[in-house]
CSV table of C-alpha atoms (C1' of nucleotides) in Angstrom, one decimal:
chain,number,residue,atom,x,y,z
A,1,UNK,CA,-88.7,-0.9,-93.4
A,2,UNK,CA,-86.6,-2.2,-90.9
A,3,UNK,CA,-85.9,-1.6,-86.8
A,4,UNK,CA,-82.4,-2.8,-86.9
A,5,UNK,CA,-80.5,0.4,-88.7
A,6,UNK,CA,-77.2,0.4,-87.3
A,7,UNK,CA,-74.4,-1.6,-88.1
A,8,UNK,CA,-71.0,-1.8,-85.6
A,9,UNK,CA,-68.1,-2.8,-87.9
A,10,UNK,CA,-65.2,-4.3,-86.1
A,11,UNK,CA,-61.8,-5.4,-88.2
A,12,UNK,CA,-60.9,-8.5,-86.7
A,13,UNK,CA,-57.3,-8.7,-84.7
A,14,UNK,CA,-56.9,-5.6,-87.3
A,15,UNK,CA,-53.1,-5.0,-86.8
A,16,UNK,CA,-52.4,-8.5,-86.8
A,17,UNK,CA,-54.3,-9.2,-89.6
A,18,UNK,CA,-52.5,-6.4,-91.7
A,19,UNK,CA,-49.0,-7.3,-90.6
A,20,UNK,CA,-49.7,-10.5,-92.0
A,21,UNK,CA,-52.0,-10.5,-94.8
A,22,UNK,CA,-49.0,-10.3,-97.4
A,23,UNK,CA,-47.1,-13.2,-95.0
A,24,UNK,CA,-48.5,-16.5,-96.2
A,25,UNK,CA,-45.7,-17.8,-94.7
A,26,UNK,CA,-47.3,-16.3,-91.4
A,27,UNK,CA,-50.8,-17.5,-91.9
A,28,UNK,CA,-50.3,-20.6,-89.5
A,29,UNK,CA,-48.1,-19.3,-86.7
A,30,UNK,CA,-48.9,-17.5,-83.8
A,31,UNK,CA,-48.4,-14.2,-84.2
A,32,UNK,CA,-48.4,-10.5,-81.7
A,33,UNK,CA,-47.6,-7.4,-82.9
A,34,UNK,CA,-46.5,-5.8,-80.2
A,35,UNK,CA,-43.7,-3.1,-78.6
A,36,UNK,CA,-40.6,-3.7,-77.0
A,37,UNK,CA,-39.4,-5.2,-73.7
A,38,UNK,CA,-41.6,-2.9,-71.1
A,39,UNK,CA,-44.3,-2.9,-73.6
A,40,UNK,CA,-47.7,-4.6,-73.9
A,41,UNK,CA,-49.3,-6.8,-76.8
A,42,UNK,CA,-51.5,-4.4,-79.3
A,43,UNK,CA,-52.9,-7.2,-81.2
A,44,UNK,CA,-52.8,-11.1,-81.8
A,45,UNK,CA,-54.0,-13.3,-84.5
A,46,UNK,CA,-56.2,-15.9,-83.2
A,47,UNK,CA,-53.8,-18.9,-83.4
A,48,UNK,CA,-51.9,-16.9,-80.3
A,49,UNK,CA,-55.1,-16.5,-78.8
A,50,UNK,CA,-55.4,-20.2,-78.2
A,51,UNK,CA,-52.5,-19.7,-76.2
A,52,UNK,CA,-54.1,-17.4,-73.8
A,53,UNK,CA,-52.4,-14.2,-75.6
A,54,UNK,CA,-54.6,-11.1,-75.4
A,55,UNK,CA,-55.1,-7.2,-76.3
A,56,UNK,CA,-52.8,-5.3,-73.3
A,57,UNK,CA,-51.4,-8.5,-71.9
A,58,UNK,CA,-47.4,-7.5,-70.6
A,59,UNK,CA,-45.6,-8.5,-73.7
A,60,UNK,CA,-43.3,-10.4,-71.1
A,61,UNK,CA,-46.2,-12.3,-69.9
A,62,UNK,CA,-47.5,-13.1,-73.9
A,63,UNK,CA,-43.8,-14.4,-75.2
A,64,UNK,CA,-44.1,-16.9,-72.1
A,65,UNK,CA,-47.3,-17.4,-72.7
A,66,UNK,CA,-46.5,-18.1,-76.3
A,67,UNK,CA,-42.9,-18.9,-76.4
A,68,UNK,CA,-43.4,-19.7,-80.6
A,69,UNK,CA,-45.5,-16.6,-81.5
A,70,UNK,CA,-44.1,-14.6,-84.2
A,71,UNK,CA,-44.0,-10.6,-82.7
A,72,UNK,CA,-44.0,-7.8,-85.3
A,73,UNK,CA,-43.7,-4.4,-84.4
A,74,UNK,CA,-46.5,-2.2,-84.8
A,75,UNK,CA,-46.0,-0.4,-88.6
A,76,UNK,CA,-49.1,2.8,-87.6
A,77,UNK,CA,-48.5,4.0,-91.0
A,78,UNK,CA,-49.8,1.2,-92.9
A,79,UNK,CA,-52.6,0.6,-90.2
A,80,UNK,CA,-53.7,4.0,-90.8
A,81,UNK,CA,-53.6,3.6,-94.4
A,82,UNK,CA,-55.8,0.8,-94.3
A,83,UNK,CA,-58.2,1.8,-91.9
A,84,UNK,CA,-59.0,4.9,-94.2
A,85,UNK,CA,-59.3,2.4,-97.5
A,86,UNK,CA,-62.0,0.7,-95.1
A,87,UNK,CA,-63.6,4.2,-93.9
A,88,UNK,CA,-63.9,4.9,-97.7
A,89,UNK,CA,-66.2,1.6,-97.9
A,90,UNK,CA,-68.5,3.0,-95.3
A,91,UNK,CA,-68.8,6.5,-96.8
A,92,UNK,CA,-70.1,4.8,-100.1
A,93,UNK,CA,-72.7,3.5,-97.5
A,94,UNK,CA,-73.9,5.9,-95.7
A,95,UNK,CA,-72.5,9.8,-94.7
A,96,UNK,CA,-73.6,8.6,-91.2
A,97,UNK,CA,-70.5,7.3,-90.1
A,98,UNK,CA,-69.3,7.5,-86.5
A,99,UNK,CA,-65.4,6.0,-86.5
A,100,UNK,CA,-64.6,4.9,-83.0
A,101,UNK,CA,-60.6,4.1,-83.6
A,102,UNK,CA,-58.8,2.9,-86.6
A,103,UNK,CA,-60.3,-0.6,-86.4
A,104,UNK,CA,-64.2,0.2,-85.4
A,105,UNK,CA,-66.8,2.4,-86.6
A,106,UNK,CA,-70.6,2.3,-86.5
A,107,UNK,CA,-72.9,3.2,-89.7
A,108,UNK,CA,-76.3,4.3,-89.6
A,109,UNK,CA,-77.8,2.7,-92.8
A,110,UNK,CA,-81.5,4.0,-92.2
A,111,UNK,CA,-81.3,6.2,-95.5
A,112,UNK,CA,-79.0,3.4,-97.5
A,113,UNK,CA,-82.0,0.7,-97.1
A,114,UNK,CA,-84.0,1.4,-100.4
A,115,UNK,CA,-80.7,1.7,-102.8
A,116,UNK,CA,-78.6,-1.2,-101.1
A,117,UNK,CA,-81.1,-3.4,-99.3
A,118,UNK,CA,-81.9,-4.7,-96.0
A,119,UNK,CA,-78.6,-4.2,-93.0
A,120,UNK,CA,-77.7,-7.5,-93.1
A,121,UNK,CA,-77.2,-7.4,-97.1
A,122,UNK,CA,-75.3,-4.3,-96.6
A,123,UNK,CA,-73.2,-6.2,-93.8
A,124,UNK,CA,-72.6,-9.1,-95.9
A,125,UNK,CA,-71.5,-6.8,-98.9
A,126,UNK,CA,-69.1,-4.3,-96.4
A,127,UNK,CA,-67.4,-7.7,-95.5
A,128,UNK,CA,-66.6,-9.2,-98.7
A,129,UNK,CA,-65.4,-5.7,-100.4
A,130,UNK,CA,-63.2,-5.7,-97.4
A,131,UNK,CA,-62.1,-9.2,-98.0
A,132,UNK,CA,-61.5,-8.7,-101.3
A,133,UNK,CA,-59.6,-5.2,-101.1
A,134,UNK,CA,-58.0,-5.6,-98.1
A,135,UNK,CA,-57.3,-9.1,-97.6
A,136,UNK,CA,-58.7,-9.2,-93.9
A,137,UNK,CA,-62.0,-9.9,-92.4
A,138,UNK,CA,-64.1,-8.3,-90.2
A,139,UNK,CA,-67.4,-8.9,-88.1
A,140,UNK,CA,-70.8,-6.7,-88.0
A,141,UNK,CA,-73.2,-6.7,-84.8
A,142,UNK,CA,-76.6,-5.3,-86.4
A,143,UNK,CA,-79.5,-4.0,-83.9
A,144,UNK,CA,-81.6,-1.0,-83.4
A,145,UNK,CA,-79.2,0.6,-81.2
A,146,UNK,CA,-75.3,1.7,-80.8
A,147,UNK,CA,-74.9,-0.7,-77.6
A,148,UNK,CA,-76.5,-3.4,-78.5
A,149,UNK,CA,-74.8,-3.4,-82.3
A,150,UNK,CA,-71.2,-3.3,-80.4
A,151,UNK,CA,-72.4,-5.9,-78.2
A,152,UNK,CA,-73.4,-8.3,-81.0
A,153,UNK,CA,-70.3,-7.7,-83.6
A,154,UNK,CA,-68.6,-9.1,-80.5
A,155,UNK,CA,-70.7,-12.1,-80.7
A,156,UNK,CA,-70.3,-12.6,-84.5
A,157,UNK,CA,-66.4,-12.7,-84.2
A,158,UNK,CA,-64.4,-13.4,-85.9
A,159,UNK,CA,-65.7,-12.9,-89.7
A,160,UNK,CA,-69.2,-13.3,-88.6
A,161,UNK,CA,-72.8,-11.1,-88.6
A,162,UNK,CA,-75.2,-10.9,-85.6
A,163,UNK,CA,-78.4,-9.6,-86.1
A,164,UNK,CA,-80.4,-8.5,-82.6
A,165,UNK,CA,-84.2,-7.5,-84.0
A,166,UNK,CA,-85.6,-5.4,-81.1
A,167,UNK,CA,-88.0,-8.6,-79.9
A,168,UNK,CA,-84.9,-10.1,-78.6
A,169,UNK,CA,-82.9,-7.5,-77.1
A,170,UNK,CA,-83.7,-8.1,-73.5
A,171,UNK,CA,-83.2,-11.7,-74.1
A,172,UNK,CA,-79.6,-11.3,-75.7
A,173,UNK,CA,-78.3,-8.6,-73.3
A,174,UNK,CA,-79.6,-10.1,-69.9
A,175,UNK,CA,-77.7,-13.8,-69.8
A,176,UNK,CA,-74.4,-11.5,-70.4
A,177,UNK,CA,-71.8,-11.1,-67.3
A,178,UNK,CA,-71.9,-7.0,-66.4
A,179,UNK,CA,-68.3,-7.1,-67.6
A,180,UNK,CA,-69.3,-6.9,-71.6
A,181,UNK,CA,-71.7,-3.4,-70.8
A,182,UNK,CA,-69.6,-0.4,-72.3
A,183,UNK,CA,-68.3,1.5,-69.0
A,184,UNK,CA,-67.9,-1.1,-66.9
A,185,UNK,CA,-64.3,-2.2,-66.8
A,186,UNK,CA,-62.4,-4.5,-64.4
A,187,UNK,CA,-62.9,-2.4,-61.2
A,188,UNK,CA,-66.7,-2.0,-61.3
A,189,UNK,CA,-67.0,-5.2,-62.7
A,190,UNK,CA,-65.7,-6.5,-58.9
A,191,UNK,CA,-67.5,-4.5,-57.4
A,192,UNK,CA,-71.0,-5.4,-58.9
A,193,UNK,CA,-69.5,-8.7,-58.6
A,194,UNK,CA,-69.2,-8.4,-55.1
A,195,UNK,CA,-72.9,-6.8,-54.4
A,196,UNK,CA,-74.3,-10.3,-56.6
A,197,UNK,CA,-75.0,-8.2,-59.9
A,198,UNK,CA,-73.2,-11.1,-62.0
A,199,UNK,CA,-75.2,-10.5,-65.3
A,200,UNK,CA,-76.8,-7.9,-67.2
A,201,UNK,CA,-80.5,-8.9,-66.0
A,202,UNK,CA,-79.3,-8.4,-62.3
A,203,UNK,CA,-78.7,-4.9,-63.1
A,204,UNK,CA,-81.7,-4.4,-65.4
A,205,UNK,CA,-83.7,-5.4,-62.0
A,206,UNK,CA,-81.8,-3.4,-59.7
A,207,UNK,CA,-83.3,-0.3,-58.8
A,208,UNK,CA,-81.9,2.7,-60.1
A,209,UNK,CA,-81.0,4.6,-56.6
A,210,UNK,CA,-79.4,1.5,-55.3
A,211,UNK,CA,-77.1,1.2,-58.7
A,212,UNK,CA,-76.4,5.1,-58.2
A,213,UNK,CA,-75.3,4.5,-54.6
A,214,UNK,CA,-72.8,1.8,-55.7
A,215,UNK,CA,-71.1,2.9,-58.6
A,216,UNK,CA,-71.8,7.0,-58.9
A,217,UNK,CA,-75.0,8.7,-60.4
A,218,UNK,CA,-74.1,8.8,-63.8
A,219,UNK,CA,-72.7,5.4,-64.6
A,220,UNK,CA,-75.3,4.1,-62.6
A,221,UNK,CA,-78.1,5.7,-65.0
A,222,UNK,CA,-76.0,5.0,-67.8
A,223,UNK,CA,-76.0,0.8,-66.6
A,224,UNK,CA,-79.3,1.2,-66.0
A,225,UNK,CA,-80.5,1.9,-69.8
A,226,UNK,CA,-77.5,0.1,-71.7
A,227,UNK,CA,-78.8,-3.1,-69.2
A,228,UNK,CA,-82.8,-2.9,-71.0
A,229,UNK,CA,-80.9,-1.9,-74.4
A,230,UNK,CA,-83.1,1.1,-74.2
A,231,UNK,CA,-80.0,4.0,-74.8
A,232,UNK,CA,-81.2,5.9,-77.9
A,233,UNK,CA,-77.8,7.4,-78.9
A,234,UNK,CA,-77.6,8.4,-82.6
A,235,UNK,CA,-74.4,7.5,-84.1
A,236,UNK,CA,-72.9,11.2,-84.6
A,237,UNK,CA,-70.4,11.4,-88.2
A,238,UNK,CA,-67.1,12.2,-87.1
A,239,UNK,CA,-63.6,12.7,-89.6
A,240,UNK,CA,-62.0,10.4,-87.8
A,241,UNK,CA,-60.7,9.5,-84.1
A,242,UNK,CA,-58.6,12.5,-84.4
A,243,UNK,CA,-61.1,15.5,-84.8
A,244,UNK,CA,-61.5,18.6,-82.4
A,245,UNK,CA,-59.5,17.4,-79.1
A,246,UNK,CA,-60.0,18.7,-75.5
A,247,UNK,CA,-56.3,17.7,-75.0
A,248,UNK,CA,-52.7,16.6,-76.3
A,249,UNK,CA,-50.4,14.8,-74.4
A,250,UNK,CA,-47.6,12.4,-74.2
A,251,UNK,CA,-46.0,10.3,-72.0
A,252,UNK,CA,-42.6,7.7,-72.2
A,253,UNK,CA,-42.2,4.5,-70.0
A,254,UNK,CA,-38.2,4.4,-69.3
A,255,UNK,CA,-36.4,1.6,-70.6
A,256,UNK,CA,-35.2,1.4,-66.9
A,257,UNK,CA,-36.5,2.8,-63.9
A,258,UNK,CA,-34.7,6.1,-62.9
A,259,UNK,CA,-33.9,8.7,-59.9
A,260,UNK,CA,-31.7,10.5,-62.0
A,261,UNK,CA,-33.3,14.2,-62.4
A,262,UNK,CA,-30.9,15.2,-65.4
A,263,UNK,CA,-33.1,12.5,-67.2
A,264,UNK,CA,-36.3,13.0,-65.8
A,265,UNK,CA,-35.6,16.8,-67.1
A,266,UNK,CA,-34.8,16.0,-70.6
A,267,UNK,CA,-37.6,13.6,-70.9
A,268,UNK,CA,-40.1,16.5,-69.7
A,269,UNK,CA,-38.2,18.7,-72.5
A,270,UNK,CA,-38.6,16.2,-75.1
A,271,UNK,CA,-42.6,15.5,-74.4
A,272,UNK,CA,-43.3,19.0,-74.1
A,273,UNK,CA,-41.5,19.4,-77.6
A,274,UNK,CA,-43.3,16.9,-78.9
A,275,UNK,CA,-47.0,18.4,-77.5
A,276,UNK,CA,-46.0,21.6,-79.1
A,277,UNK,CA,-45.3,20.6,-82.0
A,278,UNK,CA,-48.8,18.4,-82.8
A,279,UNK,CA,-50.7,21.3,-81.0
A,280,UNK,CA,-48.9,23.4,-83.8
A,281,UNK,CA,-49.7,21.4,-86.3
A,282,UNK,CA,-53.5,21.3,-84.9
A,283,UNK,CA,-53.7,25.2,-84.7
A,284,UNK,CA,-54.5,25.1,-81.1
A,285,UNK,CA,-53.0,26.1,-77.6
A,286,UNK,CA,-53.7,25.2,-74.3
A,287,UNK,CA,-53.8,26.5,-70.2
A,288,UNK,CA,-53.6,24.0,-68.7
A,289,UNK,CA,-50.6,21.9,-68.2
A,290,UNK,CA,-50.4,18.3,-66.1
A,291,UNK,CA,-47.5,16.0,-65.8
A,292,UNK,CA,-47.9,12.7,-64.8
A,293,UNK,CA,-45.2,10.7,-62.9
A,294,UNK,CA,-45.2,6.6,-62.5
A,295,UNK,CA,-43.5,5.0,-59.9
A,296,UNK,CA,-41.4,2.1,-59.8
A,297,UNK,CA,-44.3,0.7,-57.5
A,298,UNK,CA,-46.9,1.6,-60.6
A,299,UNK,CA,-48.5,4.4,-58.3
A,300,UNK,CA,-49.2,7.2,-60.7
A,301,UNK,CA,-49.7,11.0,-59.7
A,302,UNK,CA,-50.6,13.9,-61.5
A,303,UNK,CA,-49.9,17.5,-60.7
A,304,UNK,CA,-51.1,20.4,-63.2
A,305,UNK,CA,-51.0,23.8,-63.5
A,306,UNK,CA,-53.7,26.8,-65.1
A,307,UNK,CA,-51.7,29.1,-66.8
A,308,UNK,CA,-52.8,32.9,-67.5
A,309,UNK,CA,-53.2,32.3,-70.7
A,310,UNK,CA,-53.3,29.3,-73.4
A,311,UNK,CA,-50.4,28.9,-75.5
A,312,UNK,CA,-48.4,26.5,-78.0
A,313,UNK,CA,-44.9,27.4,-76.6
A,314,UNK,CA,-41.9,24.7,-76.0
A,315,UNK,CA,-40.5,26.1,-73.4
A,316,UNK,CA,-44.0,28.1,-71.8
A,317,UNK,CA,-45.0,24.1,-71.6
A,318,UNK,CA,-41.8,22.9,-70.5
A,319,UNK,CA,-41.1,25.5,-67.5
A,320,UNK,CA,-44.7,24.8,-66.3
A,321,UNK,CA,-43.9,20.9,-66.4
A,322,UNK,CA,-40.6,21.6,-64.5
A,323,UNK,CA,-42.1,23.9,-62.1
A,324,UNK,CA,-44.7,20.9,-61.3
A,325,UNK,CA,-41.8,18.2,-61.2
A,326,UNK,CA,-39.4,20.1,-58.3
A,327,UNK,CA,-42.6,20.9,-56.5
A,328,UNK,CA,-43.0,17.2,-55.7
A,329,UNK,CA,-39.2,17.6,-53.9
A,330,UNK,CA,-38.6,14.0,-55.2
A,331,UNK,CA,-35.5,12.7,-53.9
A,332,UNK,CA,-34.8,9.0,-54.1
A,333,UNK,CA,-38.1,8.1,-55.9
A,334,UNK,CA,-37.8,5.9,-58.7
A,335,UNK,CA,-39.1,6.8,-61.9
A,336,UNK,CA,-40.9,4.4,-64.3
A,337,UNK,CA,-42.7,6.9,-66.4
A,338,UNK,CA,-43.3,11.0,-67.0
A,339,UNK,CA,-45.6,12.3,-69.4
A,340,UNK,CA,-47.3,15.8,-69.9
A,341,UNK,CA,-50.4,16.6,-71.1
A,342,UNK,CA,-52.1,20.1,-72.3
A,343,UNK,CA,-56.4,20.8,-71.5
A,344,UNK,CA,-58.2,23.4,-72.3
A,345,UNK,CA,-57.4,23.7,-75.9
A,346,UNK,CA,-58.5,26.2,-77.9
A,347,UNK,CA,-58.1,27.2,-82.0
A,348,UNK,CA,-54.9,29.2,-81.7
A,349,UNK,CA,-56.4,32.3,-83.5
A,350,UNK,CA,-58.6,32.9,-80.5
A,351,UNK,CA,-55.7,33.6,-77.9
A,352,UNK,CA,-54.9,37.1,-77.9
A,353,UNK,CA,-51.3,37.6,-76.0
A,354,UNK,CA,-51.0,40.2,-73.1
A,355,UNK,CA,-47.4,41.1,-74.2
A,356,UNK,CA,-45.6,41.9,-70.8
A,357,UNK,CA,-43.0,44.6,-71.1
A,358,UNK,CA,-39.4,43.4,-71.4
A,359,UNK,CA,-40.7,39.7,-71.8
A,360,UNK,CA,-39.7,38.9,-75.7
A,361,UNK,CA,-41.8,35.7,-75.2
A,362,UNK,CA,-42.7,36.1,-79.1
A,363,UNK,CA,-39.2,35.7,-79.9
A,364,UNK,CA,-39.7,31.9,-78.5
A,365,UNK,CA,-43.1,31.2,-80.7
A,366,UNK,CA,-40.8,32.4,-83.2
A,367,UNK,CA,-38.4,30.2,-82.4
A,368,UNK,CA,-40.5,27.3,-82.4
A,369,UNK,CA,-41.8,28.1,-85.6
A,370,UNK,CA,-38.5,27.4,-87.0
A,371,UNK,CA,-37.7,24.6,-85.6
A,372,UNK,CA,-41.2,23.3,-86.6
A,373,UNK,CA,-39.9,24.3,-90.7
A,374,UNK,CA,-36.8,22.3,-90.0
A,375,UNK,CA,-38.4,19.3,-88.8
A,376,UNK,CA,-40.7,19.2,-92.1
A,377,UNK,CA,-37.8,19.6,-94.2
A,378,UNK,CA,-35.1,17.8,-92.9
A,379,UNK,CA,-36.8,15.3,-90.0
A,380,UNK,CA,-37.0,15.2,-86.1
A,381,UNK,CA,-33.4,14.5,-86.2
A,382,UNK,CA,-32.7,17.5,-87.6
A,383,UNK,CA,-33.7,19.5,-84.4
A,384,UNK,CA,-33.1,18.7,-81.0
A,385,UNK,CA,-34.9,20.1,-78.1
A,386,UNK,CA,-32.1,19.7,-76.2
A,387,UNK,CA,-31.1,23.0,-78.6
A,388,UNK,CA,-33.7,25.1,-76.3
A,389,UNK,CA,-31.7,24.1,-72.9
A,390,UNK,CA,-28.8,26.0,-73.4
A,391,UNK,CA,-30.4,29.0,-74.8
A,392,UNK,CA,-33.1,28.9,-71.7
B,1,DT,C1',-41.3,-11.0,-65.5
B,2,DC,C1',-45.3,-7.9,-64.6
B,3,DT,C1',-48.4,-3.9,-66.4
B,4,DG,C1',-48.0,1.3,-73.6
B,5,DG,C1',-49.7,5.4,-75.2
B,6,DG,C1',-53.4,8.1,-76.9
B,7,DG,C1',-57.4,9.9,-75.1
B,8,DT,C1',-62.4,10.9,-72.5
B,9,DC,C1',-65.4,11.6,-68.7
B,10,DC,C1',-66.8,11.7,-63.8
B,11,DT,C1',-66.3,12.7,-58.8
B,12,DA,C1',-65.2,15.5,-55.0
B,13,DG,C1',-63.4,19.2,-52.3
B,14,DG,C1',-62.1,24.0,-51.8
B,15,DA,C1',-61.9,28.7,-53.6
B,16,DC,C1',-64.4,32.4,-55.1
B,17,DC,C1',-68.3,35.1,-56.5
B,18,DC,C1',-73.0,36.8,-56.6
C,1,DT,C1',-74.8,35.6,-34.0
C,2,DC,C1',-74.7,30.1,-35.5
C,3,DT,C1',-74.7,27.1,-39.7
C,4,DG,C1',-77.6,30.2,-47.0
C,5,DG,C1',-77.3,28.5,-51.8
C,6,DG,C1',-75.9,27.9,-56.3
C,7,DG,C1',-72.6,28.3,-60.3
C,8,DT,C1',-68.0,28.0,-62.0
C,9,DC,C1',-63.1,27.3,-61.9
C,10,DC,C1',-59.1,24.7,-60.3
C,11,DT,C1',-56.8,20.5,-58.8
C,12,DA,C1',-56.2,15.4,-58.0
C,13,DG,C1',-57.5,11.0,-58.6
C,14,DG,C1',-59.7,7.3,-60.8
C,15,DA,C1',-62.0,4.5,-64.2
C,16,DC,C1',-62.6,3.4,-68.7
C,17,DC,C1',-62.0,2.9,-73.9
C,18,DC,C1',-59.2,1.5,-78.1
DNA sequence: TCTGGGGTCCTAGGACCC
DNA sequence: TCTGGGGTCCTAGGACCC
């Protein structure tokens, strides 16, 4: 029997190692893969990493950073295909399977023990069918719990295993800086920073009420266990990192900042098209719609909007999202980035439409159903939004 | 030369209702 | 004649994760 049943599988520099793995001519040179000029980096291969170059580093900042860095645009597609070749690995493991993102997942490998051996044997044997089928590598963090398995496969990187038996927990977690505990990001890591909590063991010996005062009730419980590795979360199977969402949105960065509202307009027509569509696809429909405006300066606002009733229509999304935009009464502002986003989704079956008299709003579902047959058959190209503006 | 795009969850105040 | 209390919805912002 063993106390260490879960497993936290992490690809390592996945999309980098993917974009490269049939480039031998690649294998040593520094390489991103990352977007375009305004973009950030997604992932580099650790040669760039000796050159400073990390996950969401301002791709401007990484190509100076690493003048001779190879950068490849991101190919999702083939990431996606890969990541479900590796998920297929893990199902012949275990059913328990909770998939974090493309590249991460965590296994429970309680009920796997008798048929495949102890979890580091199954770790070791995960890795090398990966290796072998995939031509990347990955690392494995073993321990009795979710948190503490993350935390390790982080320590067994890259191409490593880390085994934390439950004896050592305390003595593993405590010498780490706050920063590494899931939840605390840059912001709160200041601020515990700033009140002397430097590692893990100073909050494990805070008091609880004094951690709630500083950073909020909940994170401040939720600190409070992940810091004694006590957190008894069971790892719950999920399809994948796409299953039953609370919302869809989408949101464009501006190849130049703008002020120009005949852009900002058919942006907002093109992202609520684009919602739509996937929340078409998904069978759901939503009330609730928020747009989100970035500034030149980086300040971000949102502004949203609960509509009578949920729905999946272009243009039911769209007016909202315009109604919200000429509320702000923007004049001069400068625009770096709109998006729009849909909550409160619900399956599509369960909305029942109040037909108002004299509005033919079914003729625009209808509408967007055909548009939505077009686009399968012939492409987005096929069908422009911008088709919707003269007609509305 | 800055800082993507897809999400989730929490907090907090006010409205509204019982 | 003070000023209740709690639950839920809506809105805005913020932090975080990958």
């Amino acid at each position: 029997m063993t106390s260490t049943p879960i497993l936290h599988v992490d690809m390592d520099a996945f999309y980098a190692s993917v974009a490269t793995r049939d480039r031998p001519d690649l294998a040593e040179v520094p390489v991103i893969v990352g977007g375009g000029s305004r973009g950030v980096v997604l992932s580099a291969n650790y040669l760039a990493r000796q050159y400073g170059v990390h996950s969401a580093m301002p791709m401007t900042r990484a190509r100076r950073a690493c003048p001779t860095a190879v950068v490849i645009p991101p190919d999702f597609d083939t990431f996606a295909r890969v990541s479900s070749s590796v998920l297929e690995n893990f199902r012949r493991v275990t059913p328990l399977v909770e998939v974090v993102s493309l590249d991460e997942a965590f296994l429970d490998v309680r009920g796997s023990i008798r048929r495949l051996g102890a979890p580091t044997t199954i770790a070791e044997g995960l890795r090398s069918v990966i290796h072998d089928e995939q031509g990347i590598t990955c690392s494995v963090g073993v321990a009795a719990s979710v948190s503490v398995a993350k935390l390790a496969s982080r320590r067994a990187k890259p191409d490593g295993v880390v085994v934390v038996p439950p004896e050592r927990v305390t003595a593993f977690l405590h010498p780490l800086d706050v920063g590494e505990l899931w939840g605390v990001g840059e912001k709160t890591q200041a601020m515990l920073h700033r009140l002397g909590l430097i590692t893990v063991g100073d909050v494990a010996h805070t008091p609880l009420r004094t951690l709630q005062r500083a950073v909020g009730h909940h994170l401040g419980a939720q600190l409070h266990e992940l810091a004694w590795g006590t957190d008894r979360r069971a790892i719950t199977p999920k399809a994948g990192p796409l299953e039953p969402e609370r919302s869809m949105g989408a949101d464009e960065t501006f190849a130049k900042d703008t002020d120009d509202r005949e852009v900002v307009v058919r942006e907002l027509l093109r992202l609520s098209h684009r919602v739509t569509g996937r929340m078409r696809t998904a069978g759901v429909a939503g009330r609730t719609v928020t747009i989100r405006i970035r500034f030149a300066d980086f300040t971000t606002i949102t502004r949203s909007r609960t509509l009578p009733e949920a729905t999946d229509v272009t243009v039911e999304i769209y007016r909202a999202a315009i109604r919200l935009y000429d509320a702000l009464g923007l004049q001069r502002a400068r625009l770096r980035l709109v998006g729009v986003r849909v909550e409160g989704l619900v399956p599509r079956a369960s909305v029942h439409r109040q037909l108002v008299l004299g509005e033919p709003e079914h003729g625009w579902a209808d509408a967007d159903r055909a548009v939505d047959r077009a686009t399968r058959r012939f492409g987005t190209a096929a069908v422009r939004p911008a088709s919707l503006l003269r007609t509305y």
